[in-house]
PDB file of C-alpha atoms and ligand atoms in Angstrom:
ATOM      1  CA  UNK R1347     413.436 219.328 156.700  1.00 90.00           C
ATOM      2  CA  UNK R1348     416.184 221.121 158.585  1.00 96.00           C
ATOM      3  CA  UNK R1349     418.168 223.656 156.513  1.00 96.00           C
ATOM      4  CA  UNK R1350     421.927 223.962 155.997  1.00 97.00           C
ATOM      5  CA  UNK R1351     422.414 226.847 158.413  1.00 96.00           C
ATOM      6  CA  UNK R1352     420.654 224.947 161.191  1.00 97.00           C
ATOM      7  CA  UNK R1353     422.650 221.837 160.391  1.00 98.00           C
ATOM      8  CA  UNK R1354     425.893 223.792 160.660  1.00 97.00           C
ATOM      9  CA  UNK R1355     424.728 225.322 163.938  1.00 97.00           C
ATOM     10  CA  UNK R1356     424.100 221.840 165.329  1.00 98.00           C
ATOM     11  CA  UNK R1357     427.608 220.806 164.244  1.00 98.00           C
ATOM     12  CA  UNK R1358     428.906 223.897 166.054  1.00 97.00           C
ATOM     13  CA  UNK R1359     427.071 222.855 169.230  1.00 98.00           C
ATOM     14  CA  UNK R1360     428.474 219.331 168.940  1.00 98.00           C
ATOM     15  CA  UNK R1361     431.949 220.849 168.631  1.00 98.00           C
ATOM     16  CA  UNK R1362     431.593 222.103 172.221  1.00 98.00           C
ATOM     17  CA  UNK R1363     431.638 218.449 173.322  1.00 98.00           C
ATOM     18  CA  UNK R1364     434.794 217.512 171.426  1.00 98.00           C
ATOM     19  CA  UNK R1365     437.358 215.672 173.515  1.00 98.00           C
ATOM     20  CA  UNK R1366     440.550 216.930 171.890  1.00 98.00           C
ATOM     21  CA  UNK R1367     442.992 217.145 174.778  1.00 98.00           C
ATOM     22  CA  UNK R1368     446.004 216.231 172.617  1.00 98.00           C
ATOM     23  CA  UNK R1369     445.596 218.063 169.313  1.00 98.00           C
ATOM     24  CA  UNK R1370     443.373 220.859 170.706  1.00 98.00           C
ATOM     25  CA  UNK R1371     441.663 220.669 167.317  1.00 98.00           C
ATOM     26  CA  UNK R1372     437.938 220.639 168.045  1.00 98.00           C
ATOM     27  CA  UNK R1373     435.465 219.244 165.525  1.00 98.00           C
ATOM     28  CA  UNK R1374     431.701 218.743 165.538  1.00 98.00           C
ATOM     29  CA  UNK R1375     429.452 217.128 162.946  1.00 98.00           C
ATOM     30  CA  UNK R1376     425.777 216.708 162.264  1.00 98.00           C
ATOM     31  CA  UNK R1377     424.623 213.934 159.905  1.00 99.00           C
ATOM     32  CA  UNK R1378     421.188 214.246 158.291  1.00 98.00           C
ATOM     33  CA  UNK R1379     419.312 211.232 156.882  1.00 98.00           C
ATOM     34  CA  UNK R1380     416.457 211.126 154.386  1.00 98.00           C
ATOM     35  CA  UNK R1381     414.199 210.043 157.264  1.00 98.00           C
ATOM     36  CA  UNK R1382     414.567 213.596 158.595  1.00 98.00           C
ATOM     37  CA  UNK R1383     416.544 212.338 161.592  1.00 98.00           C
ATOM     38  CA  UNK R1384     419.913 213.821 162.417  1.00 98.00           C
ATOM     39  CA  UNK R1385     422.783 212.735 164.641  1.00 98.00           C
ATOM     40  CA  UNK R1386     425.592 214.661 166.288  1.00 98.00           C
ATOM     41  CA  UNK R1387     429.213 213.697 166.688  1.00 98.00           C
ATOM     42  CA  UNK R1388     432.406 215.184 168.081  1.00 98.00           C
ATOM     43  CA  UNK R1389     436.005 214.042 167.844  1.00 98.00           C
ATOM     44  CA  UNK R1390     437.230 211.898 170.715  1.00 98.00           C
ATOM     45  CA  UNK R1391     440.979 211.532 171.221  1.00 98.00           C
ATOM     46  CA  UNK R1392     443.069 209.067 173.141  1.00 98.00           C
ATOM     47  CA  UNK R1393     446.521 209.055 174.765  1.00 98.00           C
ATOM     48  CA  UNK R1394     447.371 206.458 172.126  1.00 98.00           C
ATOM     49  CA  UNK R1395     446.895 209.048 169.388  1.00 97.00           C
ATOM     50  CA  UNK R1396     446.067 206.705 166.535  1.00 97.00           C
ATOM     51  CA  UNK R1397     442.939 205.549 168.354  1.00 97.00           C
ATOM     52  CA  UNK R1398     441.317 208.977 168.056  1.00 97.00           C
ATOM     53  CA  UNK R1399     437.881 209.117 166.429  1.00 98.00           C
ATOM     54  CA  UNK R1400     436.682 211.813 164.047  1.00 98.00           C
ATOM     55  CA  UNK R1401     433.511 213.806 164.610  1.00 98.00           C
ATOM     56  CA  UNK R1402     431.918 212.722 161.322  1.00 98.00           C
ATOM     57  CA  UNK R1403     432.397 209.026 161.944  1.00 98.00           C
ATOM     58  CA  UNK R1404     431.041 209.419 165.458  1.00 98.00           C
ATOM     59  CA  UNK R1405     427.900 211.070 164.063  1.00 98.00           C
ATOM     60  CA  UNK R1406     427.396 208.228 161.551  1.00 98.00           C
ATOM     61  CA  UNK R1407     428.082 205.620 164.248  1.00 98.00           C
ATOM     62  CA  UNK R1408     425.410 207.221 166.426  1.00 98.00           C
ATOM     63  CA  UNK R1409     422.951 206.856 163.553  1.00 98.00           C
ATOM     64  CA  UNK R1410     423.689 203.146 163.278  1.00 98.00           C
ATOM     65  CA  UNK R1411     423.498 202.686 167.044  1.00 98.00           C
ATOM     66  CA  UNK R1412     420.115 204.448 167.107  1.00 98.00           C
ATOM     67  CA  UNK R1413     418.779 202.038 164.487  1.00 98.00           C
ATOM     68  CA  UNK R1414     418.610 204.575 161.640  1.00 98.00           C
ATOM     69  CA  UNK R1415     417.490 202.840 158.451  1.00 97.00           C
ATOM     70  CA  UNK R1416     417.457 205.913 156.184  1.00 98.00           C
ATOM     71  CA  UNK R1417     420.207 207.106 153.876  1.00 98.00           C
ATOM     72  CA  UNK R1418     422.691 209.874 154.588  1.00 98.00           C
ATOM     73  CA  UNK R1419     421.859 213.006 152.578  1.00 98.00           C
ATOM     74  CA  UNK R1420     423.945 215.717 154.277  1.00 98.00           C
ATOM     75  CA  UNK R1421     426.683 216.125 156.826  1.00 98.00           C
ATOM     76  CA  UNK R1422     427.696 219.450 158.331  1.00 98.00           C
ATOM     77  CA  UNK R1423     431.202 219.811 159.761  1.00 98.00           C
ATOM     78  CA  UNK R1424     432.381 222.577 162.050  1.00 98.00           C
ATOM     79  CA  UNK R1425     435.720 223.239 163.710  1.00 98.00           C
ATOM     80  CA  UNK R1426     436.331 226.079 166.099  1.00 97.00           C
ATOM     81  CA  UNK R1427     439.961 226.061 164.900  1.00 98.00           C
ATOM     82  CA  UNK R1428     439.334 226.720 161.212  1.00 95.00           C
ATOM     83  CA  UNK R1429     436.745 227.541 158.597  1.00 95.00           C
ATOM     84  CA  UNK R1430     436.267 225.115 155.712  1.00 96.00           C
ATOM     85  CA  UNK R1431     437.196 222.110 157.836  1.00 97.00           C
ATOM     86  CA  UNK R1432     437.356 219.356 155.213  1.00 98.00           C
ATOM     87  CA  UNK R1433     436.638 215.728 156.167  1.00 98.00           C
ATOM     88  CA  UNK R1434     439.573 213.318 156.225  1.00 98.00           C
ATOM     89  CA  UNK R1435     439.810 210.490 153.708  1.00 98.00           C
ATOM     90  CA  UNK R1436     438.539 207.853 156.139  1.00 98.00           C
ATOM     91  CA  UNK R1437     435.419 209.912 156.879  1.00 98.00           C
ATOM     92  CA  UNK R1438     434.772 210.375 153.145  1.00 98.00           C
ATOM     93  CA  UNK R1439     434.860 206.611 152.698  1.00 98.00           C
ATOM     94  CA  UNK R1440     432.452 206.224 155.633  1.00 98.00           C
ATOM     95  CA  UNK R1441     430.110 208.738 154.043  1.00 98.00           C
ATOM     96  CA  UNK R1442     430.119 206.646 150.859  1.00 98.00           C
ATOM     97  CA  UNK R1443     428.978 203.682 152.934  1.00 98.00           C
ATOM     98  CA  UNK R1444     425.807 205.379 154.174  1.00 98.00           C
ATOM     99  CA  UNK R1445     425.155 207.985 151.456  1.00 98.00           C
ATOM    100  CA  UNK R1446     421.924 207.979 149.465  1.00 98.00           C
ATOM    101  CA  UNK R1447     424.002 208.628 146.327  1.00 97.00           C
ATOM    102  CA  UNK R1448     427.136 210.526 145.325  1.00 96.00           C
ATOM    103  CA  UNK R1449     425.221 213.827 145.315  1.00 98.00           C
ATOM    104  CA  UNK R1450     425.154 213.633 149.095  1.00 98.00           C
ATOM    105  CA  UNK R1451     426.218 217.031 150.457  1.00 98.00           C
ATOM    106  CA  UNK R1452     429.069 217.983 152.757  1.00 98.00           C
ATOM    107  CA  UNK R1453     428.405 221.370 154.342  1.00 98.00           C
ATOM    108  CA  UNK R1454     431.209 223.447 155.797  1.00 98.00           C
ATOM    109  CA  UNK R1455     431.473 226.858 157.362  1.00 96.00           C
ATOM    110  CA  UNK R1456     433.011 229.124 154.721  1.00 94.00           C
ATOM    111  CA  UNK R1457     435.156 232.227 155.189  1.00 89.00           C
ATOM    112  CA  UNK R1458     432.176 234.567 155.015  1.00 86.00           C
ATOM    113  CA  UNK R1459     430.451 232.496 157.752  1.00 69.00           C
ATOM    114  CA  UNK R1460     428.026 231.133 155.221  1.00 83.00           C
ATOM    115  CA  UNK R1461     427.887 227.532 154.037  1.00 94.00           C
ATOM    116  CA  UNK R1462     430.243 225.987 151.520  1.00 97.00           C
ATOM    117  CA  UNK R1463     428.675 222.925 149.912  1.00 98.00           C
ATOM    118  CA  UNK R1464     430.513 220.033 148.293  1.00 98.00           C
ATOM    119  CA  UNK R1465     429.153 216.740 146.997  1.00 98.00           C
ATOM    120  CA  UNK R1466     430.547 213.351 147.839  1.00 98.00           C
ATOM    121  CA  UNK R1467     431.260 212.957 144.131  1.00 98.00           C
ATOM    122  CA  UNK R1468     433.594 215.961 144.326  1.00 98.00           C
ATOM    123  CA  UNK R1469     435.380 214.889 147.504  1.00 98.00           C
ATOM    124  CA  UNK R1470     435.633 211.176 146.798  1.00 98.00           C
ATOM    125  CA  UNK R1471     435.833 210.557 143.068  1.00 97.00           C
ATOM    126  CA  UNK R1472     436.223 206.910 142.043  1.00 95.00           C
ATOM    127  CA  UNK R1473     435.582 205.784 145.626  1.00 94.00           C
ATOM    128  CA  UNK R1474     435.716 202.136 146.559  1.00 94.00           C
ATOM    129  CA  UNK R1475     432.380 200.325 146.823  1.00 91.00           C
ATOM    130  CA  UNK R1476     431.380 196.658 147.053  1.00 92.00           C
TER     131      UNK R1476
HETATM  132  N1  THU Q2217     439.315 215.207 162.916  1.00 62.73           N
HETATM  133  C1  THU Q2217     437.957 215.094 162.766  1.00 62.73           C
HETATM  134  O1  THU Q2217     437.226 215.028 163.771  1.00 62.73           O
HETATM  135  N2  THU Q2217     437.456 215.017 161.515  1.00 62.73           N
HETATM  136  C2  THU Q2217     438.196 215.047 160.370  1.00 62.73           C
HETATM  137  O2  THU Q2217     437.656 214.865 159.291  1.00 62.73           O
HETATM  138  C3  THU Q2217     439.628 215.306 160.439  1.00 62.73           C
HETATM  139  C4  THU Q2217     440.228 215.272 161.792  1.00 62.73           C
HETATM  140  C5  THU Q2217     439.883 215.240 164.270  1.00 62.73           C
HETATM  141  C6  THU Q2217     440.689 214.033 164.614  1.00 62.73           C
HETATM  142  C7  THU Q2217     441.617 214.574 165.685  1.00 62.73           C
HETATM  143  O3  THU Q2217     440.951 214.472 166.932  1.00 62.73           O
HETATM  144  C8  THU Q2217     441.772 216.047 165.345  1.00 62.73           C
HETATM  145  O4  THU Q2217     440.751 216.350 164.389  1.00 62.73           O
HETATM  146  C9  THU Q2217     443.126 216.409 164.743  1.00 62.73           C
HETATM  147  O5  THU Q2217     443.445 215.566 163.704  1.00 62.73           O
END
């Protein structure tokens, strides 16, 4: 299985494809499933700002579109604008939808250029589920 550093590197590559012409805030993500498959995503903005899509949700959407049936175990997030680029609330809720369990890991680039790891439980306590 792919390791955290590789996952973060893939998120960094995906960040190169970000379409962030309005905010100039470039984000890439790489979502890893327990099948061993991974999917990339980048943020995609729109002139009608509120329609912009986050990198993480694009990565998870790609998984669904590709027919992924596994569960989300990790997601790496990279922004060329800042280290420790935390996922927004909407993306956290999306992660909860596809996560294997609340120990699912969110991997960020930390200050020392290593990985900072959080669990979904830490970032979305008492999340909504049906
Ligand atoms: N963005 C992401 O891609 N992921 C997040 O979790 C937070 C924000 C994007 C959306 C928008 O294109 C830009 O960052 C600035 O908000």
